[in-house]
């Protein structure tokens, strides 16, 4: 009797130990009794090699995946970063093992499928098919996630593929167990042993890694101050960072072509000694105050030589050293690990970022591996190089807010310089300011959406726009206002992008014309539709307005002493224009804001700037920050506000034709004086500089950008007093009449200050707005009356404003603030506290939708704190002690909120100092009544705090006046 062949222990479960069906011969039945079926094993000895190889690689991949998954899960739960250099090597191992698995798996699957697809155990075969499909999905998803063959740009698609890759191994293990049920028993002991060993190793690795999470919210080492002060920049370990790390921009170019292209033409790239204007200024600072003083500049302008230790090197050559021309590199911004405070002056911490292996290699193969790691695991790179604070205004404040310390000026310990951050924070544009004249439909919650607008891109780093679905990146040219440096470098195309950006940020309006130059003379306004016929020989005053529109900070801010913004006014008799609006003829009879042969602006023009003086009364005219002492005037305009500019006009007696007035708001980055200084410096050191020198003086050919313009034509009366028969047509102004009156009133209000004349004119303007049934009228009248101390009239105006409650865009928060201010002056402190608190904490469905949050308006917080302090001081005597100190405690809380927003705020420090002195006196009295050791400790701690706040508020704060 013939024995049945035994089942092979190594055969696949899909065979089930079955015999292969014999091949049918022609004319022979398959059930021929004399034929025995030939046994063919599902896994041959040779195929077994590939099976073991697949098992081994899969086991290693499983262990590796559990480690990687554990770290990812821990990060999701703890919101901390545990990935490090070792983790990235483990991820590289994951890729290598995955790639090694592909070939043996394909070989095994092909031959095993061929040997088993006709087996009688159809259940095992079907499960095998599903298992094969799952394994193919596992491999394909892994290949897809490397983003090598197919670049999965859509985050949704990548997420789906990722979860396919995560879940298919689990499904594969489960299906394999089912697949093996029809075969010999699985050797569980081997798997269990491997699992225990793997588990112990993985747990040990994870526990070890948990000991040192990456912390991006820690200020740098204090020892950094020894080298970096008076700049506030710090490194995480107190040491230097190698220049090659900071200048590795070519590495970024491989994946971020569009971003790199924009950045290479940005003023950030040209911030250092490669900036012709900055080079002159910092050279003077180094010469007049010493290298240490110039460190104040370096934290923001010269981070590469500064952070690498080259800046203080006696051999450092600011003209030729490679670090001197690096500017603000990709790594400098993206390696910042913490914003230490909102004080500015480069108060950030930076550390060398962890890169994927071979980031600095010149070997093409190793570079390919590095790029493959970045593509396959971009999340780690993003965590290293794009922290959450990079999207906040606080990040920008590190360099766009400054104060000048005594080491620089040899004057005061603190002197406020440029400050984009606070101007933005306190504006209506940010949604934080309570006191704005206008508010946007929705707040601009950071600087990026304006100064880093999104643009279409196909680069690796592009992300889809949630509204359009188009792939976009943020523009790293940072379009703004520095049109000078790009022109000096000959980057005329990039310059056009900046000029285009500047369009529409302001507007100008020829609002009215006054007969004569007295405040009581008749005013014809708003011009268009109103019109005035000019009489030859008569005197008039043109009332013009500059209004800020799409600007979230004070206009101009920044280098406001060297920014050249002026009103260019031309008055023409019988003007003619072509179809494009260009003047082709006419006689100029009046001019302000013209240029001379060196393209220097008429010094009698109206400038929108800060006229800064040194201690000898000379103008700060070459960005010599070390000499800044005090401003003569500040003509800057807040966001959502206006400035009134008045021009006297005498119509020549010979005038017979219509008179046209053109006004333009012109902008040029640097004036003639500064450019001549720059030119002479470059000639002295034989450095190239674009431009023309005439008779030894520089001709200022920097581009002039027209920010806004307006034009109007007036009819002229004949000698007999009869209106000219020449037809005059003016297009209707596309601004609502109420808004033109309101802008005029705002300009007069801000210009007037304590001047009664301007405030009375502002009152007239706002009364007109109220006549047009606009809530702006009574609200702004209340501002005027409050400034003039006409408090009863201010109350009446506020009451009239409240009748508009419920009207679209009605700013109830501003009304509450004004009520609180007026009530405080009237002595109704409890009512004032209620309204001021209600304004700060104001929240409604509308403010939520518009993303408004008024708890950061530290000016109003200060006012509320002072009001609470005054209320407490009204409660005298022992019987009121508890209630008195309750008000003091509330006041202290508000001032502490101020210092959390603005740690340098002099008002908060001063009043806190007074509050703490009173608290200390109260504790000392309690100590006399009932001696206790804990009271002594409290008194000691209060003494330390009193000393701190006293030092802060007595350190000599001097700030530019705000209009």
Short mmCIF file of C-alpha atoms in Angstrom, two decimals, residues 207-438:
data_model
loop_
_atom_site.label_atom_id
_atom_site.label_comp_id
_atom_site.label_asym_id
_atom_site.label_seq_id
_atom_site.Cartn_x
_atom_site.Cartn_y
_atom_site.Cartn_z
CA UNK A 207 12.30 56.32 28.43
CA UNK A 208 15.81 57.54 27.70
CA UNK A 209 14.52 59.93 25.05
CA UNK A 210 11.85 61.28 27.39
CA UNK A 211 14.54 62.70 29.65
CA UNK A 212 15.45 65.48 27.25
CA UNK A 213 12.51 66.98 25.34
CA UNK A 214 13.29 69.77 22.92
CA UNK A 215 12.12 72.99 24.59
CA UNK A 216 11.51 76.00 22.34
CA UNK A 217 10.18 78.28 25.06
CA UNK A 218 13.31 78.88 27.12
CA UNK A 219 15.43 82.01 27.10
CA UNK A 220 19.08 81.55 26.20
CA UNK A 221 22.03 81.20 28.53
CA UNK A 222 22.68 84.32 30.67
CA UNK A 223 26.39 84.08 29.92
CA UNK A 224 25.55 85.16 26.36
CA UNK A 225 25.25 88.71 27.70
CA UNK A 226 29.02 88.96 28.15
CA UNK A 227 29.55 89.02 24.42
CA UNK A 228 26.23 90.16 22.92
CA UNK A 229 25.13 93.15 25.05
CA UNK A 230 23.87 95.83 24.53
CA UNK A 231 21.97 93.69 22.01
CA UNK A 232 19.57 91.37 23.85
CA UNK A 233 20.16 88.35 21.61
CA UNK A 234 21.12 85.09 23.33
CA UNK A 235 22.26 81.66 22.20
CA UNK A 236 20.89 78.60 23.97
CA UNK A 237 24.27 77.54 25.38
CA UNK A 238 26.00 80.92 25.59
CA UNK A 239 28.44 80.07 22.80
CA UNK A 240 28.84 81.04 19.17
CA UNK A 241 27.24 79.35 16.17
CA UNK A 242 29.52 78.50 13.27
CA UNK A 243 29.12 80.75 10.26
CA UNK A 244 28.62 77.77 7.92
CA UNK A 245 25.52 76.79 9.88
CA UNK A 246 24.09 80.30 9.61
CA UNK A 247 24.96 80.69 5.92
CA UNK A 248 23.62 77.38 4.62
CA UNK A 249 21.12 79.05 2.28
CA UNK A 250 21.95 76.82 -0.68
CA UNK A 251 20.60 73.90 1.32
CA UNK A 252 17.20 75.64 1.55
CA UNK A 253 17.22 76.39 -2.18
CA UNK A 254 16.91 72.71 -3.14
CA UNK A 255 13.36 72.48 -1.79
CA UNK A 256 12.26 76.11 -1.51
CA UNK A 257 13.13 77.60 -4.89
CA UNK A 258 10.41 80.26 -4.94
CA UNK A 259 10.97 81.32 -1.35
CA UNK A 260 14.73 81.50 -1.89
CA UNK A 261 14.26 83.53 -5.06
CA UNK A 262 12.11 86.08 -3.22
CA UNK A 263 14.41 86.21 -0.20
CA UNK A 264 17.49 86.80 -2.37
CA UNK A 265 15.90 90.08 -3.51
CA UNK A 266 14.64 91.12 -0.09
CA UNK A 267 15.97 93.80 2.21
CA UNK A 268 16.44 91.04 4.80
CA UNK A 269 19.09 89.59 2.50
CA UNK A 270 20.63 93.07 2.22
CA UNK A 271 20.41 94.00 5.89
CA UNK A 272 24.08 93.94 6.85
CA UNK A 273 27.29 95.50 5.57
CA UNK A 274 26.06 94.66 2.07
CA UNK A 275 23.48 97.45 2.55
CA UNK A 276 25.15 100.68 1.29
CA UNK A 277 23.08 102.93 3.57
CA UNK A 278 23.44 100.80 6.70
CA UNK A 279 27.17 100.37 6.05
CA UNK A 280 27.69 104.13 6.36
CA UNK A 281 25.64 104.44 9.55
CA UNK A 282 27.08 101.45 11.39
CA UNK A 283 30.61 102.43 10.39
CA UNK A 284 30.06 105.82 12.05
CA UNK A 285 28.66 104.12 15.16
CA UNK A 286 31.68 101.84 15.39
CA UNK A 287 34.02 104.79 14.94
CA UNK A 288 32.30 107.22 17.32
CA UNK A 289 31.01 104.89 20.05
CA UNK A 290 33.12 101.77 19.62
CA UNK A 291 32.46 98.23 18.49
CA UNK A 292 30.60 97.33 21.66
CA UNK A 293 28.00 100.04 21.07
CA UNK A 294 27.51 98.80 17.50
CA UNK A 295 26.51 95.38 18.85
CA UNK A 296 23.15 97.05 19.48
CA UNK A 297 22.71 97.12 15.69
CA UNK A 298 24.21 93.72 15.02
CA UNK A 299 21.62 91.51 16.70
CA UNK A 300 19.18 92.36 13.91
CA UNK A 301 21.27 93.71 11.04
CA UNK A 302 24.44 91.58 11.24
CA UNK A 303 23.41 88.28 12.85
CA UNK A 304 25.89 86.07 10.95
CA UNK A 305 29.15 87.85 11.87
CA UNK A 306 27.72 88.67 15.28
CA UNK A 307 26.53 85.20 16.29
CA UNK A 308 29.57 83.49 14.81
CA UNK A 309 32.01 85.69 16.75
CA UNK A 310 33.43 87.54 13.76
CA UNK A 311 31.85 90.90 14.60
CA UNK A 312 34.26 91.80 17.44
CA UNK A 313 37.31 90.29 15.74
CA UNK A 314 39.95 93.04 15.23
CA UNK A 315 40.69 91.47 11.84
CA UNK A 316 37.05 91.62 10.75
CA UNK A 317 36.74 93.37 7.38
CA UNK A 318 33.27 94.81 6.96
CA UNK A 319 33.86 95.30 3.23
CA UNK A 320 35.14 91.87 2.21
CA UNK A 321 34.35 89.31 4.91
CA UNK A 322 31.87 86.74 3.61
CA UNK A 323 29.79 86.95 6.79
CA UNK A 324 29.44 90.70 6.32
CA UNK A 325 27.43 90.10 3.15
CA UNK A 326 25.19 87.29 4.45
CA UNK A 327 22.35 89.47 5.71
CA UNK A 328 19.48 87.86 7.60
CA UNK A 329 19.73 84.31 6.30
CA UNK A 330 17.12 81.56 6.25
CA UNK A 331 18.69 79.91 9.28
CA UNK A 332 18.92 83.11 11.30
CA UNK A 333 15.15 83.57 11.29
CA UNK A 334 14.12 79.94 11.37
CA UNK A 335 16.64 78.78 13.99
CA UNK A 336 15.29 81.23 16.55
CA UNK A 337 13.97 79.03 19.33
CA UNK A 338 12.36 81.55 21.66
CA UNK A 339 11.08 85.11 21.76
CA UNK A 340 12.40 86.15 25.15
CA UNK A 341 10.20 89.22 25.55
CA UNK A 342 8.36 91.93 23.64
CA UNK A 343 11.13 94.48 24.35
CA UNK A 344 12.68 94.25 20.89
CA UNK A 345 16.39 94.96 20.46
CA UNK A 346 16.86 91.40 19.16
CA UNK A 347 15.54 89.85 22.36
CA UNK A 348 15.43 86.31 20.99
CA UNK A 349 17.22 83.02 21.62
CA UNK A 350 18.80 81.18 18.73
CA UNK A 351 20.34 77.73 18.59
CA UNK A 352 21.92 75.54 15.97
CA UNK A 353 19.09 73.54 14.40
CA UNK A 354 19.18 69.76 14.17
CA UNK A 355 19.39 68.84 10.50
CA UNK A 356 18.89 65.49 8.87
CA UNK A 357 22.10 63.50 8.30
CA UNK A 358 24.43 64.72 5.54
CA UNK A 359 22.94 68.25 5.43
CA UNK A 360 26.38 69.76 4.90
CA UNK A 361 27.74 67.07 2.59
CA UNK A 362 28.97 67.86 -0.93
CA UNK A 363 28.64 64.21 -1.97
CA UNK A 364 25.76 63.88 -4.43
CA UNK A 365 24.63 60.49 -3.09
CA UNK A 366 24.64 61.63 0.52
CA UNK A 367 22.86 64.85 -0.42
CA UNK A 368 20.21 62.77 -2.19
CA UNK A 369 19.73 60.69 0.97
CA UNK A 370 19.39 63.87 3.01
CA UNK A 371 16.79 65.33 0.66
CA UNK A 372 14.94 62.03 0.65
CA UNK A 373 14.74 62.14 4.44
CA UNK A 374 13.37 65.67 4.35
CA UNK A 375 10.73 64.72 1.79
CA UNK A 376 9.74 61.55 3.60
CA UNK A 377 9.66 63.13 7.06
CA UNK A 378 9.05 66.88 6.58
CA UNK A 379 7.30 67.20 9.95
CA UNK A 380 10.58 67.07 11.86
CA UNK A 381 12.09 69.74 9.62
CA UNK A 382 9.00 71.88 10.12
CA UNK A 383 9.19 71.50 13.90
CA UNK A 384 12.82 72.57 13.82
CA UNK A 385 12.44 75.49 11.45
CA UNK A 386 8.87 76.76 11.83
CA UNK A 387 7.72 77.21 15.41
CA UNK A 388 4.25 78.52 16.29
CA UNK A 389 5.66 81.92 17.30
CA UNK A 390 6.96 82.47 13.76
CA UNK A 391 3.36 83.29 12.82
CA UNK A 392 2.91 85.91 15.54
CA UNK A 393 3.52 89.64 15.73
CA UNK A 394 5.69 89.05 18.80
CA UNK A 395 8.25 87.33 16.58
CA UNK A 396 8.48 90.41 14.36
CA UNK A 397 8.76 92.63 17.44
CA UNK A 398 12.21 91.23 18.22
CA UNK A 399 13.68 93.49 15.55
CA UNK A 400 10.89 95.88 14.62
CA UNK A 401 10.79 97.44 18.07
CA UNK A 402 13.86 99.08 19.57
CA UNK A 403 15.08 101.30 22.34
CA UNK A 404 18.42 103.02 22.48
CA UNK A 405 20.40 102.18 25.64
CA UNK A 406 22.97 104.41 27.28
CA UNK A 407 25.83 102.34 25.79
CA UNK A 408 24.77 103.72 22.40
CA UNK A 409 23.66 107.30 23.13
CA UNK A 410 25.77 108.19 26.20
CA UNK A 411 22.53 109.83 27.35
CA UNK A 412 19.52 108.08 28.82
CA UNK A 413 19.32 104.43 29.81
CA UNK A 414 16.17 104.14 27.72
CA UNK A 415 15.13 106.07 24.63
CA UNK A 416 12.38 104.67 22.42
CA UNK A 417 13.25 104.26 18.75
CA UNK A 418 11.17 102.70 16.00
CA UNK A 419 8.26 100.65 17.24
CA UNK A 420 6.06 98.91 14.70
CA UNK A 421 4.88 96.39 17.27
CA UNK A 422 3.14 98.62 19.82
CA UNK A 423 1.66 100.85 17.11
CA UNK A 424 0.13 97.76 15.51
CA UNK A 425 -0.94 96.22 18.83
CA UNK A 426 -2.81 99.35 19.93
CA UNK A 427 -4.49 99.90 16.57
CA UNK A 428 -7.94 98.94 15.37
CA UNK A 429 -6.29 96.93 12.60
CA UNK A 430 -4.99 94.35 15.09
CA UNK A 431 -8.38 94.14 16.79
CA UNK A 432 -6.75 94.99 20.14
CA UNK A 433 -7.08 98.78 20.24
CA UNK A 434 -10.16 100.25 21.92
CA UNK A 435 -9.60 103.85 20.81
CA UNK A 436 -9.37 103.64 17.03
CA UNK A 437 -11.34 105.99 14.74
CA UNK A 438 -12.03 103.19 12.26
#
